[in-house]
Amino acid sequence: MEEQVNQIEQQALKAISSAADLHQLEDARVKYLGKKSEFTGLLRSLGSLSPEKRPVMGALINKTKQKLQHALVNRKTVLMNADQQQKIEAAKLDVSLPGKGVKLGRLHPLTQTMHEAKQIFIRLGYEVAEGPEIELDYYNFDGLNIPPHHASRDAFSTLFIDEHLLLRTHTSPVQVRVMEKRKPPLAIVAPGRVYRRDTPDASHSPVFQQLEGFLVDEGITFGDLKGTLTEFTQQMFGRDRKVRFRPSFFPFTEPSAEVDVSCMLCNGKGCRLCKGSGWIEILGSGMIDPNVFKAVGYDPEKYSGFAFGMGIERIHMLKFGVDNIRLYYEDDLRFLEQF
Amino acid sequence: MRVPINWLKELVNFKQSPKQLSELLTMGGLETVIEEGGALEVDIIPNRADCWSIRGIAREVSALAKAPLVPARSALVEADKKAASVVKVEVRDKKLCPRYMARVIENIKIAPSPDWLKQKLESVGIRSINNVVDVTNYMLMELGQPMHAFDAGLISQGTIVVRRAEAGEKVKALDENEYELGNEMLVIADPEKPVAIAGVMGLANSEVRSDTSTVILESAFFDRVSIHKTSTNLKLRSESSVRFERGVDWVAVEEALDRGAALIAELAGGQVLKGKIDKKAGNRKPKVVTLRPQRVNQLLGAKIKPAEMTGILKRLGFGIKGSKISIPLYRAADIEREIDLIEEIARVYGYHKIEATMPNTSFAGKKVDVLDLFHEQVKTILTGCGLTEVQTDSMVGPVDLQKAGLDPDDAVRIANPLVVDQSLMRTMLAPSLLKVIQHNRNRQIEDVFIFELGKAYHPDKKQPKEKWVLSAAVTGSPFLSALDKMQADYSYLKGVLENLLARFGLKNVQFEPAEDQLFQPGRTAQLKGLGLLGELHPEVARQYDLEKTVCLFELDLDALFAMTRGKSKYRTLPKFPSVSRDIAMFVPAEVSYQMIVDLIKKTGGSLVEEVFLFDRYKDSQAYRIVFRDPAKTLTDLVVNEKHQQIVKAIESKLQVRIRR
């Protein structure tokens, strides 16, 4: 019997180690350790042995069974690993193939720049307000201290609808509309489209976009204008930019200032972009003229404030080196997808 | 304006280099660059009428560089004969001509100007004509006072009449062109005929000729607004009109007359007759304004000493008596209030010396612009759905509207358009998007997924209506990879729209069949109160030369905004499980998906949580109904009963055959 056990062990171990896959391994298990196997038969026949031999043989059979079970588990692990490996092999792919899904859209570059500019002021506590593009001449001119037939109206080559309606030439009318309705303190930015009767070329478009802003309260100073617009310019163009304020003229501000930023291309040394001056004009600004306050019923002795306006196309052009303003309204996807 | 440095040196004694000078002027408010040929190019801002001359710039240099002005020298010798015996002046409109001065110079000989004068005029780009006209131009450029010389022999009865033109009066100006005048325009005339369009240009009939022996020299002050209107209406600008419409110097009117007369006599060898004609409506005196030094510092946020303020004003030519500041007449056009003086002080003091601060203000009452925020959200969602934002011109041409079947008469019309293609305000955005697709298609870009959020304009009583509109247009494949073959069609864009609406909590917006000239019949839906969605009508597609399927929607965004307010609400998450049942059926063409879903929801009542179509082949459709009771676990008994009611309702009310 002992011999028989050894023989089964030898055969079983051979069958286990030579099983090529999990099926063959299972077959081997059934054959050598299953309920109907020789081995099980041997176990059952233990009863017929003498009481002295019984424990000896029982121990031998159990030991062998454990050995075989151990061999089975080991072989199973080996085969499972191989099986998984095979599946992995089969599933290999070209990881460089294009992905699936819908291509994302983009926001228009002017929307992005407008958002950026607007957000800087919103973080500084400003509100957003809007006004009509087809505007009454009162709000576009008279209310902003630009009387009828005044030479300074010519600076805004205006597109008219009729005698008193026009396409607003700047976003400044929003100042008058907001101030007519509300009392200080006010801190407002007004984004929107404006129109000029300009022949289109690389730097002129009859339609373009401005962001207007103004702040009115008691005790607002020119120093506050400088601080606010320096902060804006450096957030927009970088902390390393220098900012300068140059006296200028706008009918609705007094004193008025153009805001220049040190040239981003040559860093102020002078180049083609800044026409050799080292400075680039980016904003018009000034202290709101007392006549504008009077027109909306504010007391200019009590309140003061500043206003500013900027062209969004110009800022985007400067930041990205775009050389033709017409690209913004042509909507060539090859242009739009660059931003 | 071109300012030769040598000429400037005659008027002000400065030591600065051209580079320093241009920097000084620029930071003082007159943007200046250095030009070739020893000159500066100075950009004169519109309010600085006083700077339209070399002397004006000299005054600025004097104030900014603390350099002394050089006084002008002129030796006028008058003859015994009186000017009044040769010329009489009658000003009939004193409002449009508050001051008219004239002198007479006799026995002159017209000749070319001496070289120094020729060169001087050349250096500012003026062609030399003769020794009389050149003198008037010399005074114009140096003092900013326009002058005119008439041949006295051509002035009938030696009488100058300053009057309004007669309506329709036709004249031939020195530029050889004929102009038709209006009765709001001022002319210089003699008793028979106009001899000059006042302040704008002289006429050929009275100009100085080679045989002229007596000239009447005019120096006047005309109303700014009137000159501006005349010059604008005639589309005629001149060196004179540019200066008059900004305002000339009351004092220089006389100064130019005297210096001009003396110089003509010197160069053309005649005699200046005794006396000058000076017809004026009162005398102008410098206006006096009170300056409060503490107000200056309060508004600027600066600490400028009062003595420094008065020092600056003194250098600019202002008179000072304590706090009373008198404004020189050459600054009368731009300075009349304290605030104007504050600006003068600030710019000469230097903006750079004023400390930058942040405003100390309260944010009481400030609020978020929810509409602006909504627009940004809409744009962000659509880009996430694969659409790229475009921005198109709000001005369109009649053809753009007609192509899309729209009537140009419904659009707001621009009275003075630059071109006909930009003569109307768009009434819809979709036609502009089709143009963008065409533009890109012509550049071999076949997959175009775009939207625009912008305004459409409609005529209305007082002021046109401006409405926010959202429009989208898609064509081609939306996918990253060309391996995915699906092309965008109606259902693709409907999906985008459903995503957008769902994001704002609008789950039950109905898409109903609709017809519209822009869209293909049978592939068009109307969203009540919002707008239309559909595939482009083949006829319209042909107009834009588009062959592939294009799908569009255009929505009233203001209406959508109103619908979205307060839509998002919190509901507790369900505590009990749901049960679902499927129904398969054969659906005839007249029965829509919407009809089936509506009927299931109506019949199932509050127990039906969700219904969706999960299989569809030819006329066979399969729906899944999800039942849930928020208060307890549903039993099969309840669900089966509800489900049977639904099956019966579909069979009896929709003539749909249920698959069992």
Coordinates of C-alpha atoms in Angstrom, one line a residue, chain B residues 145-629:
Chain B
Q145 CA -3.7 134.1 -35.9
P146 CA -5.1 133.5 -39.4
M147 CA -5.0 136.6 -41.6
H148 CA -6.1 137.4 -45.1
A149 CA -4.9 140.0 -47.6
F150 CA -7.4 141.4 -50.2
D151 CA -6.5 143.4 -53.2
A152 CA -8.1 146.8 -52.3
G153 CA -8.7 147.5 -56.0
L154 CA -11.0 144.5 -56.2
I155 CA -13.1 145.5 -53.2
S156 CA -16.0 147.4 -54.6
Q157 CA -16.6 150.9 -53.0
G158 CA -13.8 150.2 -50.6
T159 CA -16.4 148.7 -48.3
I160 CA -16.1 145.4 -46.4
V161 CA -19.3 143.9 -45.2
V162 CA -19.2 141.0 -42.7
R163 CA -22.6 139.3 -43.2
R164 CA -24.3 135.9 -43.4
A165 CA -24.3 134.3 -46.8
E166 CA -27.5 134.1 -48.7
A167 CA -28.9 130.6 -48.9
G168 CA -27.7 129.0 -52.1
E169 CA -25.1 131.7 -52.8
K170 CA -22.3 130.1 -54.9
V171 CA -18.7 131.1 -54.6
K172 CA -15.3 130.0 -56.1
A173 CA -12.7 129.7 -53.4
L174 CA -8.9 129.9 -53.6
D175 CA -8.7 126.1 -54.0
E176 CA -10.4 126.5 -57.4
N177 CA -13.5 124.7 -56.1
E178 CA -17.0 126.0 -56.1
Y179 CA -19.1 126.0 -52.9
E180 CA -22.7 126.5 -52.3
L181 CA -23.2 128.5 -49.1
G182 CA -26.0 128.4 -46.5
N183 CA -27.4 131.4 -44.6
E184 CA -25.9 130.2 -41.3
M185 CA -22.4 130.7 -42.8
L186 CA -20.5 133.9 -42.5
V187 CA -18.9 135.7 -45.5
I188 CA -16.7 138.7 -45.9
A189 CA -18.2 140.7 -48.8
D190 CA -18.1 144.0 -50.5
P191 CA -21.5 145.7 -51.4
E192 CA -21.7 143.5 -54.5
K193 CA -20.2 140.1 -53.8
P194 CA -18.7 137.8 -51.2
V195 CA -14.9 138.0 -51.2
A196 CA -14.1 135.3 -48.6
I197 CA -15.8 132.5 -46.7
A198 CA -15.1 134.0 -43.3
G199 CA -12.4 132.2 -41.4
V200 CA -12.2 129.3 -43.8
M201 CA -10.9 130.5 -47.2
G202 CA -10.6 133.6 -49.4
L203 CA -12.2 133.8 -52.8
A204 CA -10.4 134.0 -56.2
N205 CA -12.2 137.2 -57.0
S206 CA -10.2 139.4 -54.6
E207 CA -6.9 137.7 -54.1
V208 CA -3.6 139.5 -54.2
R209 CA -2.2 139.4 -57.7
S210 CA 1.2 140.4 -59.3
D211 CA -0.1 143.9 -60.1
T212 CA -1.7 144.5 -56.7
S213 CA -0.6 147.9 -55.3
T214 CA -2.9 148.3 -52.2
V215 CA -3.8 145.6 -49.8
I216 CA -6.4 145.4 -47.1
L217 CA -5.0 143.2 -44.4
E218 CA -7.7 141.4 -42.3
S219 CA -7.2 140.1 -38.8
A220 CA -10.4 138.9 -37.1
F221 CA -12.0 136.8 -34.3
F222 CA -14.8 134.6 -35.5
D223 CA -17.3 132.5 -33.5
R224 CA -15.8 129.0 -33.0
V225 CA -19.1 127.0 -33.4
S226 CA -20.0 128.9 -36.6
I227 CA -16.6 128.3 -38.2
H228 CA -16.8 124.6 -37.2
K229 CA -20.2 124.2 -38.8
T230 CA -19.3 126.0 -42.0
S231 CA -16.1 124.0 -42.4
T232 CA -17.9 120.7 -41.7
N233 CA -20.8 121.4 -44.0
L234 CA -18.6 122.5 -46.8
K235 CA -16.1 119.7 -46.1
L236 CA -13.4 122.4 -46.4
R237 CA -10.7 122.5 -43.8
S238 CA -7.8 125.0 -43.8
E239 CA -5.0 126.1 -41.5
S240 CA -7.4 129.0 -40.7
S241 CA -10.5 127.1 -40.0
V242 CA -8.7 124.6 -37.7
R243 CA -7.5 127.5 -35.5
F244 CA -10.7 129.5 -35.5
E245 CA -12.9 126.6 -34.6
R246 CA -10.7 125.9 -31.5
G247 CA -10.6 129.6 -30.6
V248 CA -7.9 132.3 -31.3
D249 CA -6.3 134.8 -29.0
W250 CA -8.3 138.1 -28.7
V251 CA -5.1 140.0 -28.1
A252 CA -3.1 138.4 -30.9
V253 CA -5.7 139.6 -33.5
E254 CA -4.2 143.1 -33.1
E255 CA -0.6 142.0 -32.6
A256 CA -0.6 140.0 -35.8
L257 CA -2.2 142.9 -37.7
D258 CA 0.4 145.3 -36.6
R259 CA 3.4 143.0 -37.1
G260 CA 2.0 141.8 -40.4
A261 CA 1.4 145.3 -41.7
A262 CA 4.9 146.4 -40.7
L263 CA 6.5 143.4 -42.3
I264 CA 4.6 143.8 -45.6
A265 CA 5.7 147.4 -45.8
E266 CA 9.3 146.3 -45.1
L267 CA 9.3 143.5 -47.7
A268 CA 7.0 145.0 -50.4
G269 CA 8.1 148.6 -50.0
G270 CA 4.8 150.3 -49.3
Q271 CA 3.3 152.5 -46.6
V272 CA 1.0 151.5 -43.8
L273 CA -1.8 153.9 -43.6
K274 CA -2.6 155.6 -40.3
G275 CA -4.9 153.9 -37.9
K276 CA -6.5 150.5 -37.8
I277 CA -10.1 149.5 -38.3
D278 CA -11.3 147.7 -35.1
K279 CA -14.9 146.7 -35.1
K280 CA -15.7 144.8 -31.9
A281 CA -18.6 143.8 -29.8
G282 CA -17.2 145.0 -26.5
N283 CA -13.8 144.4 -25.1
R284 CA -12.7 141.1 -23.7
K285 CA -11.0 141.1 -20.3
P286 CA -9.2 138.2 -18.7
K287 CA -11.6 136.2 -16.6
V288 CA -10.8 135.9 -12.9
V289 CA -11.1 132.6 -11.1
T290 CA -10.6 131.9 -7.4
L291 CA -8.1 129.2 -6.6
R292 CA -8.2 127.3 -3.2
P293 CA -4.8 125.7 -2.6
Q294 CA -6.3 123.2 -0.2
R295 CA -8.8 122.2 -2.9
V296 CA -5.9 121.5 -5.3
N297 CA -4.2 119.2 -2.9
Q298 CA -7.5 117.6 -1.8
L299 CA -8.4 116.7 -5.3
L300 CA -4.9 115.6 -6.4
G301 CA -4.0 113.8 -3.2
A302 CA -0.8 115.9 -3.2
K303 CA 1.1 118.3 -0.9
I304 CA 2.0 121.1 -3.2
K305 CA 2.9 124.3 -1.5
P306 CA 0.7 127.4 -2.4
A307 CA 3.8 129.3 -3.5
E308 CA 4.7 126.5 -5.9
M309 CA 1.2 126.6 -7.3
T310 CA 1.3 130.3 -8.0
G311 CA 4.8 129.9 -9.4
I312 CA 3.6 127.4 -12.0
L313 CA 0.6 129.7 -12.9
K314 CA 2.9 132.7 -13.2
R315 CA 5.2 130.8 -15.6
L316 CA 2.1 129.9 -17.7
G317 CA 1.2 133.6 -18.0
F318 CA -1.6 133.8 -15.5
G319 CA -2.1 137.0 -13.4
I320 CA -2.1 136.4 -9.6
K321 CA -3.6 138.6 -6.9
G322 CA -3.8 136.5 -3.7
S323 CA -6.3 133.7 -4.5
K324 CA -7.6 135.5 -7.6
I325 CA -6.1 134.2 -10.7
S326 CA -6.7 136.0 -14.0
I327 CA -6.6 133.9 -17.1
P328 CA -4.7 135.3 -20.1
L329 CA -7.0 135.7 -23.2
Y330 CA -5.0 133.2 -25.2
R331 CA -6.1 130.5 -22.7
A332 CA -9.8 131.8 -22.7
A333 CA -10.9 128.8 -24.8
D334 CA -9.8 126.1 -22.4
I335 CA -9.6 127.6 -19.0
E336 CA -12.5 129.1 -17.1
R337 CA -12.9 127.2 -13.9
E338 CA -10.9 126.3 -10.8
I339 CA -10.7 122.7 -11.9
D340 CA -8.9 123.8 -15.1
L341 CA -6.3 125.6 -13.0
I342 CA -5.9 122.5 -11.0
E343 CA -5.1 120.6 -14.1
E344 CA -2.5 123.2 -15.2
I345 CA -0.8 123.0 -11.8
A346 CA -0.9 119.2 -11.8
R347 CA 0.6 118.8 -15.3
V348 CA 3.4 121.3 -14.8
Y349 CA 4.1 120.1 -11.3
G350 CA 4.4 116.6 -12.8
Y351 CA 1.9 113.7 -12.5
H352 CA 4.8 111.5 -11.5
K353 CA 5.3 113.4 -8.3
I354 CA 1.8 112.7 -7.1
E355 CA 1.8 109.6 -4.8
A356 CA -0.2 106.6 -6.0
T357 CA -2.8 105.5 -3.4
M358 CA -5.8 103.2 -3.2
P359 CA -9.3 104.7 -2.8
N360 CA -10.8 104.7 0.6
T361 CA -14.4 104.0 -0.3
S362 CA -17.3 101.8 1.0
F363 CA -18.9 99.0 -0.9
A364 CA -22.3 99.6 0.5
G365 CA -25.1 98.8 -2.0
K366 CA -22.8 97.2 -4.5
K367 CA -24.1 94.0 -6.1
V368 CA -23.2 91.3 -8.6
D369 CA -24.5 91.8 -12.1
V370 CA -26.4 88.5 -12.4
L371 CA -27.0 88.9 -16.2
D372 CA -23.3 89.3 -16.9
L373 CA -22.6 86.2 -14.7
F374 CA -25.3 84.3 -16.6
H375 CA -23.8 85.2 -19.9
E376 CA -20.4 84.0 -18.8
Q377 CA -21.9 80.7 -17.6
V378 CA -23.7 80.1 -20.9
K379 CA -20.5 80.7 -22.8
T380 CA -18.5 78.3 -20.5
I381 CA -21.1 75.6 -20.8
L382 CA -21.2 75.8 -24.6
T383 CA -17.4 75.6 -24.9
G384 CA -17.6 72.5 -22.7
C385 CA -20.1 71.1 -25.3
G386 CA -17.5 71.6 -28.0
L387 CA -18.6 74.9 -29.5
T388 CA -16.1 77.8 -30.0
E389 CA -17.2 81.3 -29.4
V390 CA -17.1 83.8 -32.3
Q391 CA -17.8 87.5 -32.4
T392 CA -19.1 89.0 -35.6
D393 CA -19.8 92.6 -36.6
S394 CA -23.1 94.0 -35.4
M395 CA -23.4 95.9 -38.6
V396 CA -24.5 94.0 -41.7
G397 CA -25.5 94.7 -45.2
P398 CA -29.0 94.2 -46.9
V399 CA -27.6 91.2 -48.8
D400 CA -26.6 89.4 -45.5
L401 CA -30.2 89.6 -44.3
Q402 CA -31.8 88.8 -47.7
K403 CA -29.7 85.6 -48.1
A404 CA -31.2 84.3 -44.9
G405 CA -34.7 85.3 -45.9
L406 CA -34.8 88.4 -43.7
D407 CA -36.3 91.8 -44.6
P408 CA -33.7 94.6 -44.5
D409 CA -36.6 97.0 -43.9
D410 CA -37.0 95.4 -40.4
A411 CA -33.5 96.5 -39.4
V412 CA -32.2 99.7 -37.8
R413 CA -30.6 101.7 -40.5
I414 CA -27.4 103.7 -40.2
A415 CA -27.8 107.2 -41.7
N416 CA -24.1 107.7 -42.7
P417 CA -22.7 104.2 -43.2
L418 CA -19.1 103.8 -44.4
V419 CA -20.1 101.0 -46.8
V420 CA -23.4 99.4 -47.7
D421 CA -22.2 96.1 -46.2
Q422 CA -22.2 97.8 -42.8
S423 CA -25.3 99.9 -43.2
L424 CA -27.8 98.0 -41.0
M425 CA -27.9 96.6 -37.5
R426 CA -28.3 92.9 -37.5
T427 CA -31.7 91.6 -36.5
M428 CA -30.5 88.0 -36.1
L429 CA -27.1 86.4 -35.4
A430 CA -27.6 83.2 -37.4
P431 CA -26.8 84.8 -40.8
S432 CA -23.5 86.0 -39.4
L433 CA -22.6 82.5 -38.2
L434 CA -23.3 81.1 -41.6
K435 CA -20.9 83.6 -43.0
V436 CA -18.3 82.4 -40.5
I437 CA -18.9 78.8 -41.6
Q438 CA -18.5 79.9 -45.2
H439 CA -15.3 81.8 -44.5
N440 CA -13.8 78.8 -42.8
R441 CA -15.1 76.3 -45.3
N442 CA -13.4 78.4 -48.0
R443 CA -10.1 77.8 -46.1
Q444 CA -10.6 74.0 -46.0
I445 CA -11.9 74.0 -42.5
E446 CA -14.8 71.5 -42.7
D447 CA -15.7 71.0 -39.0
V448 CA -17.1 74.2 -37.6
F449 CA -18.8 74.2 -34.2
I450 CA -19.5 77.8 -33.2
F451 CA -21.8 80.0 -31.2
E452 CA -22.2 83.7 -30.6
L453 CA -23.7 85.5 -27.6
G454 CA -24.5 89.0 -28.8
K455 CA -27.1 91.6 -29.4
A456 CA -29.7 91.8 -32.1
Y457 CA -31.3 95.2 -32.7
H458 CA -34.9 96.1 -33.6
P459 CA -36.5 99.4 -34.4
D460 CA -38.8 100.7 -31.7
K461 CA -40.5 104.0 -30.8
K462 CA -38.0 106.1 -28.9
Q463 CA -34.8 104.1 -28.9
P464 CA -34.3 100.8 -30.8
K465 CA -34.6 97.6 -28.7
E466 CA -31.4 95.7 -28.1
K467 CA -31.9 92.0 -27.2
W468 CA -29.3 89.5 -26.1
V469 CA -29.4 86.6 -28.4
L470 CA -27.6 83.2 -28.3
S471 CA -27.0 81.5 -31.7
A472 CA -25.1 78.4 -32.6
A473 CA -24.2 76.7 -35.8
V474 CA -22.6 73.3 -36.3
T475 CA -21.4 71.3 -39.3
G476 CA -19.0 68.4 -39.8
S477 CA -17.6 66.2 -37.1
P478 CA -17.4 67.3 -33.5
F479 CA -14.8 64.7 -32.5
L480 CA -11.2 64.9 -31.6
S481 CA -10.4 62.0 -33.9
A482 CA -11.4 61.4 -37.5
L483 CA -11.8 57.7 -36.6
D484 CA -15.2 58.8 -35.2
K485 CA -17.4 59.1 -38.2
M486 CA -20.5 60.8 -36.9
Q487 CA -21.4 64.1 -38.5
A488 CA -23.4 66.8 -36.6
D489 CA -27.1 66.9 -37.4
Y490 CA -30.3 68.0 -35.8
S491 CA -30.1 65.6 -32.8
Y492 CA -26.5 66.5 -32.1
L493 CA -27.2 70.2 -31.7
K494 CA -30.4 69.3 -29.8
G495 CA -28.2 67.5 -27.3
V496 CA -26.0 70.5 -26.9
L497 CA -29.1 72.6 -26.2
E498 CA -30.6 70.1 -23.8
N499 CA -27.3 70.1 -21.8
L500 CA -27.4 73.9 -21.7
L501 CA -31.1 74.0 -20.6
A502 CA -30.6 71.2 -18.0
R503 CA -27.6 73.0 -16.5
F504 CA -30.1 75.8 -15.6
G505 CA -32.7 73.4 -14.2
L506 CA -34.9 73.6 -17.3
K507 CA -35.8 69.9 -17.9
N508 CA -39.2 70.2 -19.5
V509 CA -38.7 72.6 -22.4
Q510 CA -40.8 71.2 -25.3
F511 CA -39.4 70.9 -28.8
E512 CA -42.4 71.3 -31.1
P513 CA -42.4 70.9 -34.9
A514 CA -42.1 74.4 -36.6
E515 CA -41.6 76.0 -39.9
D516 CA -39.3 78.9 -40.8
Q517 CA -37.7 80.2 -44.0
L518 CA -34.2 79.6 -42.5
F519 CA -34.8 75.9 -41.7
Q520 CA -35.5 72.7 -43.4
P521 CA -39.2 71.6 -43.0
G522 CA -39.5 68.5 -40.9
R523 CA -36.2 69.1 -39.2
T524 CA -37.1 72.2 -37.2
A525 CA -38.3 72.6 -33.7
Q526 CA -39.7 75.6 -31.9
L527 CA -38.9 76.1 -28.2
K528 CA -41.9 78.1 -26.9
G529 CA -40.9 81.7 -26.1
L530 CA -37.2 80.9 -26.7
G531 CA -36.5 80.4 -30.3
L532 CA -35.8 77.8 -33.0
L533 CA -33.6 74.8 -33.6
G534 CA -33.2 73.0 -36.9
E535 CA -31.2 72.0 -39.9
L536 CA -30.5 74.7 -42.4
H537 CA -32.9 74.9 -45.3
P538 CA -31.1 73.6 -48.5
E539 CA -32.2 76.7 -50.3
V540 CA -30.4 78.9 -47.8
A541 CA -27.4 76.6 -47.7
R542 CA -27.1 77.1 -51.4
Q543 CA -26.9 80.9 -50.9
Y544 CA -23.9 80.3 -48.7
D545 CA -22.5 77.6 -51.0
L546 CA -22.6 75.1 -48.1
E547 CA -23.0 71.4 -49.1
K548 CA -22.7 69.6 -45.8
T549 CA -25.5 69.5 -43.3
V550 CA -25.5 72.7 -41.1
C551 CA -27.6 72.8 -37.9
L552 CA -28.5 76.0 -36.1
F553 CA -30.3 77.4 -33.2
E554 CA -31.1 81.0 -32.2
L555 CA -32.6 81.8 -28.8
D556 CA -33.9 84.9 -27.1
L557 CA -31.3 84.9 -24.2
D558 CA -33.2 87.5 -22.2
A559 CA -36.2 85.1 -22.2
L560 CA -34.0 82.2 -21.2
F561 CA -32.4 84.3 -18.4
A562 CA -35.9 85.1 -17.1
M563 CA -36.8 81.3 -17.2
T564 CA -33.7 80.3 -15.3
R565 CA -34.2 82.5 -12.3
G566 CA -34.8 80.5 -9.1
K567 CA -34.9 77.2 -10.9
S568 CA -32.3 75.3 -8.9
K569 CA -33.7 74.0 -5.7
Y570 CA -32.5 71.4 -3.2
R571 CA -34.5 68.2 -2.8
T572 CA -33.5 65.5 -0.2
L573 CA -32.0 62.4 -1.7
P574 CA -34.4 59.4 -2.0
K575 CA -34.4 57.0 0.9
F576 CA -36.3 54.1 -0.8
P577 CA -35.3 52.1 -3.8
S578 CA -36.8 52.6 -7.2
V579 CA -38.4 49.9 -9.4
S580 CA -38.3 49.9 -13.2
R581 CA -40.4 48.4 -15.9
D582 CA -39.8 48.3 -19.7
I583 CA -42.4 48.7 -22.4
A584 CA -41.7 47.8 -26.1
M585 CA -44.0 49.0 -28.8
F586 CA -44.5 49.7 -32.5
V587 CA -45.0 53.4 -33.0
P588 CA -46.5 54.9 -36.1
A589 CA -44.9 58.0 -37.6
E590 CA -47.6 60.4 -36.4
V591 CA -46.9 59.6 -32.7
S592 CA -43.9 61.5 -31.3
Y593 CA -41.6 60.6 -28.6
Q594 CA -42.8 63.6 -26.7
M595 CA -46.4 62.3 -26.9
I596 CA -45.5 58.9 -25.5
V597 CA -43.4 60.4 -22.6
D598 CA -46.1 62.9 -21.8
L599 CA -48.7 60.2 -21.6
I600 CA -46.6 57.9 -19.5
K601 CA -45.9 60.7 -17.0
K602 CA -49.5 61.8 -16.9
T603 CA -50.9 58.3 -16.4
G604 CA -48.2 57.2 -13.9
G605 CA -48.6 60.4 -11.9
S606 CA -46.2 61.2 -9.0
L607 CA -44.9 57.6 -8.8
V608 CA -43.1 57.9 -12.2
E609 CA -39.7 59.4 -11.5
E610 CA -38.2 59.1 -14.9
V611 CA -39.0 57.8 -18.4
F612 CA -36.5 57.2 -21.1
L613 CA -36.3 55.7 -24.5
F614 CA -33.5 53.1 -24.5
D615 CA -33.9 51.2 -27.7
R616 CA -35.2 52.3 -31.1
Y617 CA -35.1 50.4 -34.5
K618 CA -37.4 51.3 -37.3
D619 CA -40.8 51.8 -35.8
S620 CA -40.0 49.7 -32.8
Q621 CA -39.3 51.6 -29.5
A622 CA -38.5 50.5 -26.0
Y623 CA -39.1 52.7 -23.0
R624 CA -37.9 52.3 -19.4
I625 CA -40.1 53.7 -16.7
V626 CA -38.6 54.3 -13.3
F627 CA -41.1 54.2 -10.4
R628 CA -40.4 55.5 -6.9
D629 CA -42.4 56.4 -3.8

